[in-house]
XYZ file of C-alpha atoms in Angstrom:
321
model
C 34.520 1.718 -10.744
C 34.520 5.502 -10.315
C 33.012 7.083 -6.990
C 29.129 5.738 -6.893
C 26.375 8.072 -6.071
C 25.084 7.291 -2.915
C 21.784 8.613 -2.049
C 19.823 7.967 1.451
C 15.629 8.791 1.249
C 15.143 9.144 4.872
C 16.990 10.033 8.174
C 15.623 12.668 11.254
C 18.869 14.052 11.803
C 17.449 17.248 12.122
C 15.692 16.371 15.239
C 18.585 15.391 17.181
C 20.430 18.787 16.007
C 17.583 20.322 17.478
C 17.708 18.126 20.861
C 21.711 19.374 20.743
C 22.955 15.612 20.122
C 25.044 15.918 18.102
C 28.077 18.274 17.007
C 26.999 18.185 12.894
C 30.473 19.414 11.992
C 32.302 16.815 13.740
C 32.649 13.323 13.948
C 30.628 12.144 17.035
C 31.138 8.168 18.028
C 28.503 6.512 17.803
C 26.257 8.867 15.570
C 24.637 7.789 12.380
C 25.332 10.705 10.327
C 27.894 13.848 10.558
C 29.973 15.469 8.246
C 33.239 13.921 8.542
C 31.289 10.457 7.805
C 29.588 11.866 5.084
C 32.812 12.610 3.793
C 34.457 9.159 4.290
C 31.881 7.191 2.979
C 31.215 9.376 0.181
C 27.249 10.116 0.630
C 26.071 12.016 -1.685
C 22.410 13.044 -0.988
C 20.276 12.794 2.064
C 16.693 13.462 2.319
C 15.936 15.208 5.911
C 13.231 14.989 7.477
C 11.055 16.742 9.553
C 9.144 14.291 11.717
C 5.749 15.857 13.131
C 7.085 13.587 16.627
C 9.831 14.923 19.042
C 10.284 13.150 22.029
C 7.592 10.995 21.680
C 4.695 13.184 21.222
C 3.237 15.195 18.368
C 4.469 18.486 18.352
C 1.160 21.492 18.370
C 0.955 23.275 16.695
C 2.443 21.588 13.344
C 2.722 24.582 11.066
C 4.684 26.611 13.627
C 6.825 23.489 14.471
C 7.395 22.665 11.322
C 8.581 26.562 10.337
C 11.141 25.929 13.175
C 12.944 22.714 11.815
C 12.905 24.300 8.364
C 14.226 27.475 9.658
C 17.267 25.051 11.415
C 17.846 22.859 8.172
C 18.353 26.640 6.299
C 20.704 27.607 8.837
C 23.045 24.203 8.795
C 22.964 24.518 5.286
C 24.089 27.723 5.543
C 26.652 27.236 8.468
C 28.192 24.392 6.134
C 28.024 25.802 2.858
C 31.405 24.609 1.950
C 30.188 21.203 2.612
C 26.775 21.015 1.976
C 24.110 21.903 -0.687
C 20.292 22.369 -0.712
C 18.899 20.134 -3.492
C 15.905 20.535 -4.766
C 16.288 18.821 -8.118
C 18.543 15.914 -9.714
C 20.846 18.328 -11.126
C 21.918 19.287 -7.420
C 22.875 15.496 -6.464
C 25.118 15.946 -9.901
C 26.596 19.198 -8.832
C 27.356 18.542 -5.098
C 28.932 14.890 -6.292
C 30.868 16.913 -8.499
C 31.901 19.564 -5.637
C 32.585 16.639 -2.808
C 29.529 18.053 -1.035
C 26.636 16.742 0.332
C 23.351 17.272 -1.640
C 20.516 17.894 1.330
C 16.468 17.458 0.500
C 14.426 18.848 3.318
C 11.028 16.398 3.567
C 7.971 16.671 5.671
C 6.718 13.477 7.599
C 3.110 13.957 7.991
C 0.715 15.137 5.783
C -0.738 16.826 9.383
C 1.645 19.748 8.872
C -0.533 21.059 6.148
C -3.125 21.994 9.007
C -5.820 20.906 5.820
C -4.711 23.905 3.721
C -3.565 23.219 0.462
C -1.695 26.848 0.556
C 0.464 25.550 3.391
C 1.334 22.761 0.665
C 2.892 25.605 -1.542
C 4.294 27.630 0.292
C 6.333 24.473 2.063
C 7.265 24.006 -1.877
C 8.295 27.143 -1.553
C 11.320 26.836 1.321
C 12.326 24.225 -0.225
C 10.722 20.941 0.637
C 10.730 18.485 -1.923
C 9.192 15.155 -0.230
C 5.747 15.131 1.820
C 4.661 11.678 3.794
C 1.552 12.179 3.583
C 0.616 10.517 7.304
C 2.925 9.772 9.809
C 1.594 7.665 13.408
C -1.803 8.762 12.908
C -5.156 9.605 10.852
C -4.710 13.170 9.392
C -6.814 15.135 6.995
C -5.067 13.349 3.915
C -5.841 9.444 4.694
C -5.439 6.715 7.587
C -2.047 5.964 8.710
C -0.929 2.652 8.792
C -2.258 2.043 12.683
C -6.025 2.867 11.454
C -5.652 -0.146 8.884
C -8.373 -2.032 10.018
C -10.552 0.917 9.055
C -9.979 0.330 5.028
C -10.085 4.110 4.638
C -9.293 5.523 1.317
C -7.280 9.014 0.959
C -10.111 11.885 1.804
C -11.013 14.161 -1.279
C -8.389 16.576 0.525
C -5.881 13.604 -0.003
C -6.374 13.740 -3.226
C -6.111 17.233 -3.608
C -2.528 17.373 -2.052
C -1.696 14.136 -4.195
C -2.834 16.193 -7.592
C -0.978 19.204 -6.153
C 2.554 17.918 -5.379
C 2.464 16.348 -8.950
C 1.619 19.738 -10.404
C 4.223 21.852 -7.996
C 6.981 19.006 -8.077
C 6.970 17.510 -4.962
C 7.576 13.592 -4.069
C 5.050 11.412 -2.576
C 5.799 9.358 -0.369
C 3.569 6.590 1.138
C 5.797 5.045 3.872
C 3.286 5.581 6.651
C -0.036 5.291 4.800
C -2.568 2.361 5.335
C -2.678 -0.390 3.087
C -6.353 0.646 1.119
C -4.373 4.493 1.067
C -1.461 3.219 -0.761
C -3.847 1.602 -3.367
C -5.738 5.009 -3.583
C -2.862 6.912 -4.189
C -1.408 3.958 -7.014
C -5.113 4.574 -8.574
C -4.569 8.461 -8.780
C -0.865 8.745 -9.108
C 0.576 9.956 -13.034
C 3.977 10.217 -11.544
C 6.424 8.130 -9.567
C 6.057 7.708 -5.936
C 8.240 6.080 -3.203
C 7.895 4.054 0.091
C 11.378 6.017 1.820
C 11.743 3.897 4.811
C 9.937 0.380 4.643
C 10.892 -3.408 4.053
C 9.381 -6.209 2.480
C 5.781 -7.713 4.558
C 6.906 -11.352 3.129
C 10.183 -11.142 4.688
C 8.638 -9.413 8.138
C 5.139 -9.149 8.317
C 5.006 -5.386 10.385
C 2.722 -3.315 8.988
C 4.906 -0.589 7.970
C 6.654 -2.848 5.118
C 5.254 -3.192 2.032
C 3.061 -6.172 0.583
C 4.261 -7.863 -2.658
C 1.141 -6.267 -4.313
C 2.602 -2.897 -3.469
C 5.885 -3.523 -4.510
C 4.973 -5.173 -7.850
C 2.364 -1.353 -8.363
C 5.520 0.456 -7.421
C 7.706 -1.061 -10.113
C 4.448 -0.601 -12.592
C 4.614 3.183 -11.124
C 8.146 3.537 -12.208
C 8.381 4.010 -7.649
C 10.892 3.027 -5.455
C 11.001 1.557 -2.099
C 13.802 2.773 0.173
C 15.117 -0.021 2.518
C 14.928 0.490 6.127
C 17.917 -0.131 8.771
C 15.223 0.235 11.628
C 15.605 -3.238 13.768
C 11.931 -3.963 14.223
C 10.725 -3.270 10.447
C 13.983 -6.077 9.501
C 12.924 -8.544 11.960
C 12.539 -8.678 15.904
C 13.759 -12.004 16.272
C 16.957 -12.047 13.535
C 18.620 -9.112 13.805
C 21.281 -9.081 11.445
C 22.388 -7.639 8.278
C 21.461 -10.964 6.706
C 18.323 -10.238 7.288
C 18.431 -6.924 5.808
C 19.597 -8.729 2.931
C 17.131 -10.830 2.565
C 14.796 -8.017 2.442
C 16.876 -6.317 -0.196
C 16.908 -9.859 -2.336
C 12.938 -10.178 -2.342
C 12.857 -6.565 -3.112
C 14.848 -7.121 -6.516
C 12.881 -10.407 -7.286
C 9.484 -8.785 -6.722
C 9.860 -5.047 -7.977
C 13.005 -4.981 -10.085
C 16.290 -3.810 -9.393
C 15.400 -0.465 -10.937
C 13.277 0.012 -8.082
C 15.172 -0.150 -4.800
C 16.926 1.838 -2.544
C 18.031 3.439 0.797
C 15.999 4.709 3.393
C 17.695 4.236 6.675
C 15.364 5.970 8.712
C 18.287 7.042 10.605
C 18.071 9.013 13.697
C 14.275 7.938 13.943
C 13.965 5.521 16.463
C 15.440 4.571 20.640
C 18.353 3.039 20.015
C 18.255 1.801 23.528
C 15.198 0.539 22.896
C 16.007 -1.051 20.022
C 19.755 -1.484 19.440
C 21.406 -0.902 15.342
C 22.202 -4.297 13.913
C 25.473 -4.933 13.529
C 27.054 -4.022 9.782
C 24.005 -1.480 10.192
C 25.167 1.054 12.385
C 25.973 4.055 10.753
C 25.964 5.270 6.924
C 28.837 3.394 5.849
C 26.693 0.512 5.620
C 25.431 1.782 2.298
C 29.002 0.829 1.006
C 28.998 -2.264 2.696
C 25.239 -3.329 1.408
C 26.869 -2.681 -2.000
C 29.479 -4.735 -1.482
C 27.272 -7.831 -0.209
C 25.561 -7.364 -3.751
C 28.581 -7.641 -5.833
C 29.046 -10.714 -3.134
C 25.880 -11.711 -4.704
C 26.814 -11.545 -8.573
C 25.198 -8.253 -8.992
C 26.488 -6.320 -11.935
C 28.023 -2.788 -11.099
C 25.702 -1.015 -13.033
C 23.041 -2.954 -11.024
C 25.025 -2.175 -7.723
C 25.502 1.541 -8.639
C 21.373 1.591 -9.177
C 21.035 0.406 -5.774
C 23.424 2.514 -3.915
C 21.778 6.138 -5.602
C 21.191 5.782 -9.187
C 17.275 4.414 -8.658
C 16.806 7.517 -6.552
C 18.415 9.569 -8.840
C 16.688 8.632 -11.322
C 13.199 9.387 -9.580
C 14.498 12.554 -8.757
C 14.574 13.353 -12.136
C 11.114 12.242 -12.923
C 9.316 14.090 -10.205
C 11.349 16.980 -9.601
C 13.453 17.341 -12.832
């Protein structure tokens, strides 16, 4: 089988640049992502994000934050430009696969950085972000985030504004954080794919950040994806192991399709003191190895290759061209 495309929808790498953890350039033991494991295990795109949360607490005020981590994605990009390229469509992935580089999408986690302007939305489009989520660990001017569920709040008519507007501009939505009656809003409104970047399966873990069957069988109806999480606690507190993952990315398949599953490691997002990688799950070469435990599994190649990048390439496409 020639060299796969391997695409990963979510990781906050950026943040720990910007906390000076890690040496990008070189490989670091123990880190998730750098570029000399890029370039062993052959990763091909990775959506960064920019997480409205640094050290815990939300970082005021969010447009000027957010301005700084783009400004610091730009300049890696630019300090690595043998290595790396800034995507913004599917072409890139195609051309930076081609090259040996790594394709880089710059995404906003929180719909809060939009400080309720629907200019900021456009002229983030404009710097290059091609991914919004629109809430992140709390209720912003766009809907309810996953910890207000109780509230069965909707997305606001400035939700749906945004929504409208990153179909129009070409931007991905992404629902990862949203509550459950938000998710159905935007399935109601959406005319173009969306995406879940970093959840798991609710009937494999019941968290509230993984996704309920009913979601996953609208995504596949959607033409969306869901982008599997490595985080321990969204897997399972009590079995951590890549099993479990698996059994996550099994119900997945059965319930949504294989055309609509991928990665989304969340990477970089979470204490890992706290809450220690599984095992087999540790860095990005489990992407490989996740592909391997499908072909384990009697998955076709073609099937395998969809997994690995090819459903996320594929969305790409649709949303961004």
């Amino acid at each position: 089988m020639s060299r796969p495309i391997i695409i990963d929808g979510h990781a906050d790498t950026l943040h720990s640049i910007w906390n000076g953890s890690p040496r990008f350039a070189e490989r670091v033991e123990g880190e998730a992502i750098d570029m000399p494991l890029v370039k062993q295990t052959g990763l091909t795109a990775q959506f960064f994000a920019i997480s409205t949360i640094d050290g815990g607490r939300y970082v005021e005020p969010l447009p000027r934050w957010g301005l700084m981590l783009l400004d610091l994605f730009h300049r890696q990009v630019e300090a690595h430009a043998d290595d790396i390229l800034h995507a913004t469509c599917a072409d890139d992935v195609l051309t930076a696969h081609a090259d040996g580089k790594l394709a880089a999408f710059v995404a906003l986690e929180g719909g809060d950085f939009l400080d309720g302007r629907i200019e900021l939305l456009r002229m983030y489009h404009r710097l290059g972000v091609r991914l919004l989520v629109l809430t992140h660990f709390r209720r912003n001017a766009l809907a309810d985030s996953t910890r207000e569920s109780s509230t069965g709040g909707r997305l606001t008519p400035f939700g749906v504004e945004v929504v409208k507007e990153m179909e129009r501009i070409g931007m991905i939505v992404d629902v990862s954080h949203v509550a459950d009656a938000g998710v159905d809003h935007v399935f109601d409104i959406a005319e173009k794919p969306i995406v879940s970047s970093h959840a798991n399966a609710r009937a494999v873990y019941d968290h509230p950040r993984n996704m309920t069957d009913a979601h996953l069988r609208r995504l596949a109806e959607n033409r969306g994806l869901i982008g599997l999480s490595i985080v321990p606690f969204f897997i399972d507190r009590g079995c951590r192991t890549f099993a479990r993952f698996m059994d996550h990315m099994e119900h997945v398949i059965q319930t949504a399709g294989i055309d609509h599953v991928g990665f989304g490691s969340d990477f970089d997002g979470f204490d890992y003191v706290e809450d220690p990688l599984i095992e087999g799950l540790e860095d990005i070469s489990c992407f490989a190895r996740v592909g391997e435990a499908l072909s384990a599994n009697g998955y076709s190649d073609e099937d395998v290759a969809k997994v690995l990048g090819g459903n996320w390439l594929r969305l790409v496409r649709d949303v961004l061209g």
